[in-house]
Short mmCIF file of C-alpha atoms in Angstrom, two decimals:
data_model
loop_
_atom_site.label_atom_id
_atom_site.label_comp_id
_atom_site.label_asym_id
_atom_site.label_seq_id
_atom_site.Cartn_x
_atom_site.Cartn_y
_atom_site.Cartn_z
CA UNK C 27 0.74 -17.38 0.81
CA UNK C 28 -2.97 -18.09 0.61
CA UNK C 29 -6.03 -16.03 1.48
CA UNK C 30 -6.91 -18.68 4.02
CA UNK C 31 -3.68 -17.87 5.90
CA UNK C 32 -5.28 -14.57 6.92
CA UNK C 33 -8.70 -15.57 8.26
CA UNK C 34 -7.70 -13.85 11.52
CA UNK C 35 -8.22 -10.55 9.65
CA UNK C 36 -12.02 -10.88 9.72
CA UNK C 37 -12.21 -12.71 6.39
CA UNK C 38 -14.68 -15.26 5.07
CA UNK C 39 -13.07 -17.21 2.25
CA UNK C 40 -15.32 -17.79 -0.76
CA UNK C 41 -12.57 -18.97 -3.11
CA UNK C 42 -8.99 -19.45 -1.96
CA UNK C 43 -5.90 -18.54 -4.00
CA UNK C 44 -2.13 -18.40 -3.73
CA UNK C 45 -0.37 -15.07 -4.09
CA UNK C 46 3.01 -13.37 -3.59
CA UNK C 47 2.21 -9.88 -2.31
CA UNK C 48 -0.37 -7.19 -1.66
CA UNK C 49 -1.00 -4.22 -3.97
CA UNK C 50 -3.49 -1.45 -4.57
CA UNK C 51 -5.23 -1.07 -7.89
CA UNK C 52 -3.00 1.29 -9.87
CA UNK C 53 0.22 -0.14 -8.46
CA UNK C 54 2.71 -1.93 -10.70
CA UNK C 55 3.72 -5.22 -9.13
CA UNK C 56 5.03 -7.92 -11.45
CA UNK C 57 3.68 -11.01 -9.73
CA UNK C 58 0.59 -12.55 -8.18
CA UNK C 59 -1.11 -10.01 -5.95
CA UNK C 60 -4.16 -9.57 -3.74
CA UNK C 61 -5.99 -6.25 -3.65
CA UNK C 62 -9.22 -4.87 -2.17
CA UNK C 63 -12.34 -3.35 -3.75
CA UNK C 64 -14.87 -1.21 -1.88
CA UNK C 65 -16.59 0.43 -4.86
CA UNK C 66 -18.31 -1.29 -7.76
CA UNK C 67 -16.65 1.01 -10.32
CA UNK C 68 -13.27 -0.63 -9.58
CA UNK C 69 -14.38 -4.22 -10.15
CA UNK C 70 -13.58 -4.07 -13.87
CA UNK C 71 -10.10 -2.77 -13.07
CA UNK C 72 -9.50 -5.68 -10.72
CA UNK C 73 -10.77 -8.23 -13.24
CA UNK C 74 -8.66 -6.73 -16.02
CA UNK C 75 -5.36 -6.60 -14.11
CA UNK C 76 -3.25 -9.62 -15.05
CA UNK C 77 -1.36 -9.47 -11.75
CA UNK C 78 -4.44 -9.52 -9.50
CA UNK C 79 -5.28 -13.07 -8.46
CA UNK C 80 -7.40 -12.33 -5.39
CA UNK C 81 -9.74 -9.67 -4.04
CA UNK C 82 -10.96 -8.63 -0.59
CA UNK C 83 -14.52 -7.43 -1.12
CA UNK C 84 -17.80 -6.93 0.73
CA UNK C 85 -20.46 -9.60 0.25
CA UNK C 86 -22.86 -7.17 -1.44
CA UNK C 87 -20.41 -6.82 -4.34
CA UNK C 88 -19.27 -10.44 -4.33
CA UNK C 89 -21.84 -11.53 -6.91
CA UNK C 90 -20.11 -9.29 -9.47
CA UNK C 91 -16.95 -11.42 -9.42
CA UNK C 92 -18.16 -14.75 -8.02
CA UNK C 93 -17.78 -16.56 -11.36
CA UNK C 94 -14.40 -15.02 -12.16
CA UNK C 95 -10.92 -16.55 -11.95
CA UNK C 96 -10.10 -14.53 -8.82
CA UNK C 97 -9.72 -15.70 -5.28
CA UNK C 98 -12.42 -14.07 -3.15
CA UNK C 99 -12.45 -13.17 0.54
CA UNK C 100 -15.43 -11.37 2.05
CA UNK C 101 -15.04 -8.68 4.66
CA UNK C 102 -17.44 -6.12 6.13
CA UNK C 103 -14.55 -3.62 5.85
CA UNK C 104 -12.33 -4.68 2.92
CA UNK C 105 -9.71 -1.94 3.27
CA UNK C 106 -9.35 -2.53 7.02
CA UNK C 107 -8.84 -6.27 6.43
CA UNK C 108 -6.39 -5.52 3.62
CA UNK C 109 -4.32 -3.25 5.89
CA UNK C 110 -4.32 -5.82 8.68
CA UNK C 111 -3.11 -8.47 6.24
CA UNK C 112 -0.29 -6.26 4.98
CA UNK C 113 0.65 -5.43 8.58
CA UNK C 114 1.40 -9.12 9.12
CA UNK C 115 4.25 -8.97 6.60
CA UNK C 116 7.72 -8.58 8.15
CA UNK C 117 10.99 -7.21 6.79
CA UNK C 118 14.16 -9.30 6.99
CA UNK C 119 16.81 -6.61 7.26
CA UNK C 120 20.56 -7.06 7.61
CA UNK C 121 22.82 -5.05 9.90
CA UNK C 122 23.17 -1.37 8.98
CA UNK C 123 26.26 -0.50 6.90
CA UNK C 124 27.89 2.94 6.71
CA UNK C 125 30.52 3.88 4.13
CA UNK C 126 33.82 5.71 4.54
CA UNK C 127 34.44 9.42 5.16
CA UNK C 128 30.89 10.05 6.35
CA UNK C 129 30.09 13.02 8.56
CA UNK C 130 27.22 11.91 10.79
CA UNK C 131 26.05 14.02 13.73
CA UNK C 132 26.11 12.41 17.15
CA UNK C 133 22.44 13.42 17.55
CA UNK C 134 21.31 11.66 14.36
CA UNK C 135 19.45 8.38 14.93
CA UNK C 136 20.11 5.64 12.40
CA UNK C 137 18.24 2.34 12.73
CA UNK C 138 20.68 -0.48 13.55
CA UNK C 139 19.20 -2.75 10.85
CA UNK C 140 18.18 -2.25 7.25
CA UNK C 141 20.08 0.98 6.48
CA UNK C 142 22.85 1.34 3.88
CA UNK C 143 24.79 4.62 3.66
CA UNK C 144 27.38 5.24 0.95
CA UNK C 145 30.70 7.08 1.11
CA UNK C 146 31.15 10.79 1.87
CA UNK C 147 27.60 11.26 3.16
CA UNK C 148 26.74 14.11 5.53
CA UNK C 149 23.88 13.65 8.00
CA UNK C 150 23.18 16.64 10.22
CA UNK C 151 21.75 17.04 13.72
CA UNK C 152 18.60 15.20 14.86
CA UNK C 153 18.01 13.38 11.59
CA UNK C 154 16.03 10.11 11.76
CA UNK C 155 16.97 7.34 9.32
CA UNK C 156 14.59 4.36 9.46
CA UNK C 157 15.00 0.73 8.40
CA UNK C 158 14.81 0.11 4.68
CA UNK C 159 16.66 3.30 3.71
CA UNK C 160 19.54 3.34 1.22
CA UNK C 161 21.50 6.59 0.73
CA UNK C 162 24.03 6.86 -2.10
CA UNK C 163 27.48 8.42 -1.96
CA UNK C 164 28.17 12.17 -1.68
CA UNK C 165 24.63 12.92 -0.51
CA UNK C 166 23.52 15.36 2.18
CA UNK C 167 20.65 15.12 4.69
CA UNK C 168 19.83 18.31 6.58
CA UNK C 169 18.96 18.63 10.25
CA UNK C 170 15.62 17.41 11.59
CA UNK C 171 14.80 15.47 8.42
CA UNK C 172 12.96 12.15 8.78
CA UNK C 173 13.81 9.55 6.13
CA UNK C 174 11.90 6.26 5.87
CA UNK C 175 9.01 7.08 8.18
CA UNK C 176 5.47 5.69 8.02
CA UNK C 177 3.12 7.67 5.80
CA UNK C 178 -0.50 8.48 6.61
CA UNK C 179 -2.44 5.35 5.63
CA UNK C 180 -5.39 4.38 7.75
CA UNK C 181 -9.12 3.73 7.65
CA UNK C 182 -12.04 2.97 9.93
CA UNK C 183 -13.06 -0.65 10.43
CA UNK C 184 -16.54 -2.09 10.83
CA UNK C 185 -16.59 -0.93 14.47
CA UNK C 186 -15.45 2.62 13.76
CA UNK C 187 -11.92 2.01 15.04
CA UNK C 188 -8.84 3.33 13.27
CA UNK C 189 -6.72 0.72 11.48
CA UNK C 190 -3.24 2.09 10.81
CA UNK C 191 -1.01 0.66 8.06
CA UNK C 192 2.52 -0.47 8.78
CA UNK C 193 4.80 0.53 5.92
CA UNK C 194 7.01 -2.38 4.88
CA UNK C 195 8.75 -0.87 1.85
CA UNK C 196 11.91 1.20 1.65
CA UNK C 197 13.50 4.45 0.51
CA UNK C 198 16.20 4.54 -2.18
CA UNK C 199 18.20 7.77 -2.40
CA UNK C 200 20.80 8.10 -5.13
CA UNK C 201 24.22 9.75 -5.33
CA UNK C 202 24.82 13.50 -5.02
CA UNK C 203 21.36 14.17 -3.59
CA UNK C 204 20.71 17.23 -1.42
CA UNK C 205 17.95 16.94 1.18
CA UNK C 206 17.58 20.14 3.15
CA UNK C 207 16.41 20.51 6.74
CA UNK C 208 13.02 19.35 7.97
CA UNK C 209 12.20 17.12 5.01
CA UNK C 210 9.95 14.08 5.57
CA UNK C 211 10.37 11.16 3.17
CA UNK C 212 8.05 8.20 3.74
CA UNK C 213 8.95 4.65 2.87
CA UNK C 214 6.71 2.68 0.51
CA UNK C 215 3.69 0.81 1.82
CA UNK C 216 4.44 -2.63 0.38
CA UNK C 217 7.50 -4.78 0.97
CA UNK C 218 8.24 -5.00 -2.77
CA UNK C 219 8.17 -1.22 -3.33
CA UNK C 220 10.39 1.79 -2.59
CA UNK C 221 10.12 5.55 -2.49
CA UNK C 222 12.89 6.58 -4.90
CA UNK C 223 14.95 9.75 -5.29
CA UNK C 224 17.44 9.46 -8.13
CA UNK C 225 20.93 10.93 -8.54
CA UNK C 226 21.52 14.69 -8.35
CA UNK C 227 18.05 15.59 -7.06
CA UNK C 228 17.39 18.50 -4.72
CA UNK C 229 14.70 18.35 -2.01
CA UNK C 230 14.04 21.73 -0.40
CA UNK C 231 13.47 22.32 3.30
CA UNK C 232 10.20 21.30 4.95
CA UNK C 233 9.05 19.34 1.90
CA UNK C 234 7.02 16.14 2.17
CA UNK C 235 7.56 13.10 -0.07
CA UNK C 236 4.86 10.49 0.53
CA UNK C 237 5.03 6.73 0.09
CA UNK C 238 5.91 5.23 -3.26
CA UNK C 239 6.94 8.46 -5.01
CA UNK C 240 9.48 8.15 -7.82
CA UNK C 241 11.62 11.27 -8.37
CA UNK C 242 13.88 10.92 -11.36
CA UNK C 243 17.38 12.25 -12.04
CA UNK C 244 18.08 15.92 -11.55
CA UNK C 245 14.60 16.93 -10.38
CA UNK C 246 14.21 19.91 -8.06
CA UNK C 247 11.58 19.84 -5.33
CA UNK C 248 11.58 23.33 -3.84
CA UNK C 249 10.90 24.18 -0.16
CA UNK C 250 7.54 23.24 1.40
CA UNK C 251 6.35 21.33 -1.64
CA UNK C 252 4.25 18.22 -0.98
CA UNK C 253 4.14 15.13 -3.19
CA UNK C 254 1.26 12.85 -2.23
CA UNK C 255 1.52 9.08 -2.58
CA UNK C 256 2.87 7.37 -5.71
CA UNK C 257 3.66 10.57 -7.62
CA UNK C 258 6.21 10.25 -10.44
CA UNK C 259 8.42 13.24 -11.29
CA UNK C 260 10.36 13.13 -14.55
CA UNK C 261 14.02 14.02 -15.08
CA UNK C 262 15.04 17.63 -14.47
CA UNK C 263 11.52 18.77 -13.61
CA UNK C 264 10.84 21.50 -11.04
CA UNK C 265 8.17 21.46 -8.34
CA UNK C 266 7.83 25.02 -7.06
CA UNK C 267 7.75 26.38 -3.53
CA UNK C 268 4.63 25.28 -1.65
CA UNK C 269 3.19 23.31 -4.57
CA UNK C 270 1.03 20.25 -3.86
CA UNK C 271 0.91 17.33 -6.30
CA UNK C 272 -2.01 14.96 -5.79
CA UNK C 273 -1.55 11.21 -5.47
CA UNK C 274 -0.61 9.09 -8.50
CA UNK C 275 0.04 12.12 -10.70
CA UNK C 276 2.60 11.71 -13.48
CA UNK C 277 4.87 14.73 -14.03
CA UNK C 278 6.88 14.52 -17.25
CA UNK C 279 10.49 15.44 -17.95
CA UNK C 280 11.63 19.08 -17.83
CA UNK C 281 8.20 20.12 -16.52
CA UNK C 282 7.78 23.27 -14.43
CA UNK C 283 5.15 23.39 -11.69
CA UNK C 284 4.99 26.96 -10.49
CA UNK C 285 5.01 27.97 -6.82
CA UNK C 286 1.83 27.34 -4.86
CA UNK C 287 0.20 25.23 -7.56
CA UNK C 288 -2.29 22.47 -6.75
CA UNK C 289 -1.75 19.76 -9.36
CA UNK C 290 -4.58 17.26 -9.91
CA UNK C 291 -3.88 16.20 -13.51
CA UNK C 292 -0.84 14.71 -15.23
CA UNK C 293 1.74 17.17 -16.53
CA UNK C 294 3.38 16.61 -19.93
CA UNK C 295 7.07 16.79 -20.81
CA UNK C 296 8.30 20.42 -20.95
CA UNK C 297 4.91 21.74 -19.76
CA UNK C 298 4.60 24.60 -17.27
CA UNK C 299 1.50 24.70 -15.06
CA UNK C 300 0.29 26.99 -12.30
CA UNK C 301 -2.78 27.84 -10.24
CA UNK C 302 -5.35 26.12 -8.07
CA UNK C 303 -6.24 23.82 -9.70
CA UNK C 304 -3.18 23.96 -11.97
CA UNK C 305 -3.63 24.67 -15.69
CA UNK C 306 -1.05 25.55 -18.37
CA UNK C 307 0.84 28.58 -17.08
CA UNK C 308 0.44 30.63 -20.27
CA UNK C 309 -3.36 30.24 -20.16
CA UNK C 310 -3.47 31.33 -16.53
CA UNK C 311 -1.36 34.43 -17.22
CA UNK C 312 -3.59 35.47 -20.14
CA UNK C 313 -6.70 35.03 -17.97
CA UNK C 314 -5.16 37.18 -15.23
CA UNK C 315 -4.28 39.90 -17.77
CA UNK C 316 -7.90 40.01 -18.96
CA UNK C 317 -9.16 40.31 -15.39
CA UNK C 318 -6.74 43.16 -14.66
CA UNK C 319 -7.92 45.11 -17.70
CA UNK C 320 -11.56 45.07 -16.54
#
């Protein structure tokens, strides 16, 4: 692909380039990618990323990268043009395959293409399984859950109109995973990426797992917890009831995020945090004890 293939997305090409995929700054794509920049503070990040070969940028910032190695396309609304470009990508899915000894409700809706379901899987009433979803063997999906849906990703264009992103990635769910009722799991934004839930994880009822999250083996996401986009949860960590983890946060292994916490900073291995905004749990408890004594 070339930038010039997308001039229909309100682009003016300053310097063309060939690329393989789209990505946001902070993503980890091993190939030639095009991204967008709307703030000057991210220009250095774009220039320093070995996988970024092209940038969608407004003309006012174009002088900052004009003499660089990057392909350059000008847009009055770089993110809107970037979303429109990604929306032009299409999946090439094969016919859905379902393993043996599965117990699938007659009211569940499974997309006829792009779904793979392993053996001994239970899918309860009114579940939605979208294209690009893979579910491993011996897993369980509770009623009214929605797996592989589009996440919230939109912006306003130069005319004040909403531009909504089509999600082209997938969802990979491992073996022996329990997903309780009412869970929403969004597929990844880009065609090369997946939202991933590894073996033996537990996702509690009414939880939300946004696009591109990576939940590693044995992690517990308790009811009504929300993981915003591109969160990573380490092995055997616990995300408490009603906790919210902000986008792109890294949660280490065997970490413990207490119920109701709002997590805006990375959490280390074996660390327990709590509060709004979350801090080490022991510090919060000591502070509360001091307040009570007053």
